[in-house]
Amino acid sequence: MRTIDVAEVTAVVAELCKKANFELGEDVLAAFKKALEDELSLTGKDILQQLIENARIAREEEVPMCQDTGFAVVFLEVGQEVHFTGGDLYAAVNEGVRRGYTEGYLRKSIVGHPFRRQNTGDNTPAVIHTRIVPGDRVKITVAPKGGGSENMSALRMLKPAEGEEGVKRFVLEVVKNAGPNPCPPLVVGVGIGGTMEKAALLAKEALLRPLGEPHPDEDVARLERELLESINRLGIGPQGLGGRVTALAVHVEVFPCHIASLPVAVNLNCHASRHKEALL
Amino acid sequence: MPQLRIFTPLTDEVVESLRIGQRVLLNGVIYTGRDAAHKKMVELLDKGEDLPIPLQGQVIYYVGPSPAKPGRVIGSAGPTTSGRMDAYAPRLIALGLKGMVGKGKRSPEVVEAMKKYKAVYFAAVGGAAALLARRVKSCRVVAYPELGPEAIHELVVEDLPVIVVNDVMGRDLYEEGVKIYAGQ
């Protein structure tokens, strides 16, 4: 049994909120540079150059890359041999979000009720996903999610007979319908299988994989390649103004499903693909 | 690619000369506004009252900036999705608003109003908020401070990089640009 004070969790979450908003991932920067070579549209190239320059400014000056600093989505992978002390774990996570968003001058974008819409003033609560895993470590991932890309995400319960072709049609439909709104070039997370909420969570988790790292299952990796190629033939391009680079990557996760079901969720992420992790 | 520098307030002559796809550097005073501020402005118009900002020849930037760090003019300040303002924009365009800066497609009603009353819609690069903030030289809240980042701010911008997406001819770069590259 390993003991961890939840105050440690608060400090780490606060740091990750800032880092995720200030620092573009090296994998994403590499994807921008490749996109700059692949893109034919001059406007598209100019946009990619602005994004590379923007990432440099944000990192150097410790300011957020985007004014929409997102909903704080926090993934906790908790080793089953860990014992938390010092208070409520989820309250500690929320305290970390409160601190990170205040100290980092990040925008507070959360309203306390879907209809009454009063800003909570500190970007809490976080959306927290917890997984219990073997061992005595705790992995914390903070993935701030912007409204523009989240709003264009979608889920559909397909008929099993629609199969892989049905999934492909749906993914393309979601990306096409989203057009410029989710800030392409996108990272497309796809969750196939499970129940409704499992598919949505798989799609979100797919966004956390390093860009360009294919799924370990060759068949799923093939589906990722085929989807990326089809998406990039849509012509949407950087910021939806036309071009060859509509998506930087497509990540697919799959899970067993019910004999009657074929759920598919598509979670779109903007070009910044923000997430940072730490291991306690 | 050559870039055109334009200055607010925008004249009809300048607005009518702009064409989709043109890269423009915007200069002068512009106003910020998101859904909440637009809703309040349209409510004032419904009551026959004056707006807190002038509209004639003006430009509204759809942005809710992040808080400014100490010593800074403004926090990060990139465009938000314009579609949420579509319900309100035609009223303001009819009253003389000449330009809007945001990201994402506009409704047919907004495109029609731009054609009828001579106004343009520009896209700024979504997510280039740290870069765009550097082009903001001054910032002050002029209305609805209770809305926080959604308050109306008066900004003075220097060479804010934007792209013409809808022009007075009724053309739309989102549609035409995508058609060029579809299937490639």
mmCIF file with all atom_site columns, C-alpha atoms in Angstrom, chain A residues 30 35 61 91 95 106 115-116 129-130 184 191 221 224 226-227 231 237 245-246 268-269 279:
data_model
loop_
_atom_site.group_PDB
_atom_site.id
_atom_site.type_symbol
_atom_site.label_atom_id
_atom_site.label_alt_id
_atom_site.label_comp_id
_atom_site.label_asym_id
_atom_site.label_entity_id
_atom_site.label_seq_id
_atom_site.pdbx_PDB_ins_code
_atom_site.Cartn_x
_atom_site.Cartn_y
_atom_site.Cartn_z
_atom_site.occupancy
_atom_site.B_iso_or_equiv
_atom_site.pdbx_formal_charge
_atom_site.auth_seq_id
_atom_site.auth_comp_id
_atom_site.auth_asym_id
_atom_site.auth_atom_id
_atom_site.pdbx_PDB_model_num
ATOM 1  C CA . ALA A 1 30  ? 5.781   17.841 -36.076 1.00 0.00 ? 30  ALA A CA 1
ATOM 2  C CA . ALA A 1 35  ? 1.041   19.490 -43.059 1.00 0.00 ? 35  ALA A CA 1
ATOM 3  C CA . GLU A 1 61  ? 5.357   33.921 -22.973 1.00 0.00 ? 61  GLU A CA 1
ATOM 4  C CA . ALA A 1 91  ? -12.367 17.918 -4.480  1.00 0.00 ? 91  ALA A CA 1
ATOM 5  C CA . GLU A 1 95  ? -9.000  22.598 -6.396  1.00 0.00 ? 95  GLU A CA 1
ATOM 6  C CA . LEU A 1 106 ? -6.859  30.985 -18.194 1.00 0.00 ? 106 LEU A CA 1
ATOM 7  C CA . PHE A 1 115 ? -30.199 26.577 -18.592 1.00 0.00 ? 115 PHE A CA 1
ATOM 8  C CA . ARG A 1 116 ? -29.428 29.181 -15.923 1.00 0.00 ? 116 ARG A CA 1
ATOM 9  C CA . HIS A 1 129 ? -12.782 9.885  -15.590 1.00 0.00 ? 129 HIS A CA 1
ATOM 10 C CA . THR A 1 130 ? -11.245 7.374  -13.200 1.00 0.00 ? 130 THR A CA 1
ATOM 11 C CA . PRO A 1 184 ? -9.308  22.128 -38.646 1.00 0.00 ? 184 PRO A CA 1
ATOM 12 C CA . GLY A 1 191 ? -14.873 5.035  -30.502 1.00 0.00 ? 191 GLY A CA 1
ATOM 13 C CA . ALA A 1 221 ? -4.607  0.813  -37.981 1.00 0.00 ? 221 ALA A CA 1
ATOM 14 C CA . GLU A 1 224 ? -7.368  4.754  -39.311 1.00 0.00 ? 224 GLU A CA 1
ATOM 15 C CA . GLU A 1 226 ? -8.317  4.791  -44.760 1.00 0.00 ? 226 GLU A CA 1
ATOM 16 C CA . LEU A 1 227 ? -10.384 7.265  -42.735 1.00 0.00 ? 227 LEU A CA 1
ATOM 17 C CA . ILE A 1 231 ? -11.218 12.881 -44.662 1.00 0.00 ? 231 ILE A CA 1
ATOM 18 C CA . GLY A 1 237 ? -8.529  22.179 -45.323 1.00 0.00 ? 237 GLY A CA 1
ATOM 19 C CA . VAL A 1 245 ? -5.042  18.920 -44.808 1.00 0.00 ? 245 VAL A CA 1
ATOM 20 C CA . THR A 1 246 ? -8.387  18.571 -43.021 1.00 0.00 ? 246 THR A CA 1
ATOM 21 C CA . LEU A 1 268 ? -13.398 16.029 -32.842 1.00 0.00 ? 268 LEU A CA 1
ATOM 22 C CA . ASN A 1 269 ? -10.428 17.914 -31.496 1.00 0.00 ? 269 ASN A CA 1
ATOM 23 C CA . LEU A 1 279 ? 2.920   10.216 -13.129 1.00 0.00 ? 279 LEU A CA 1
#
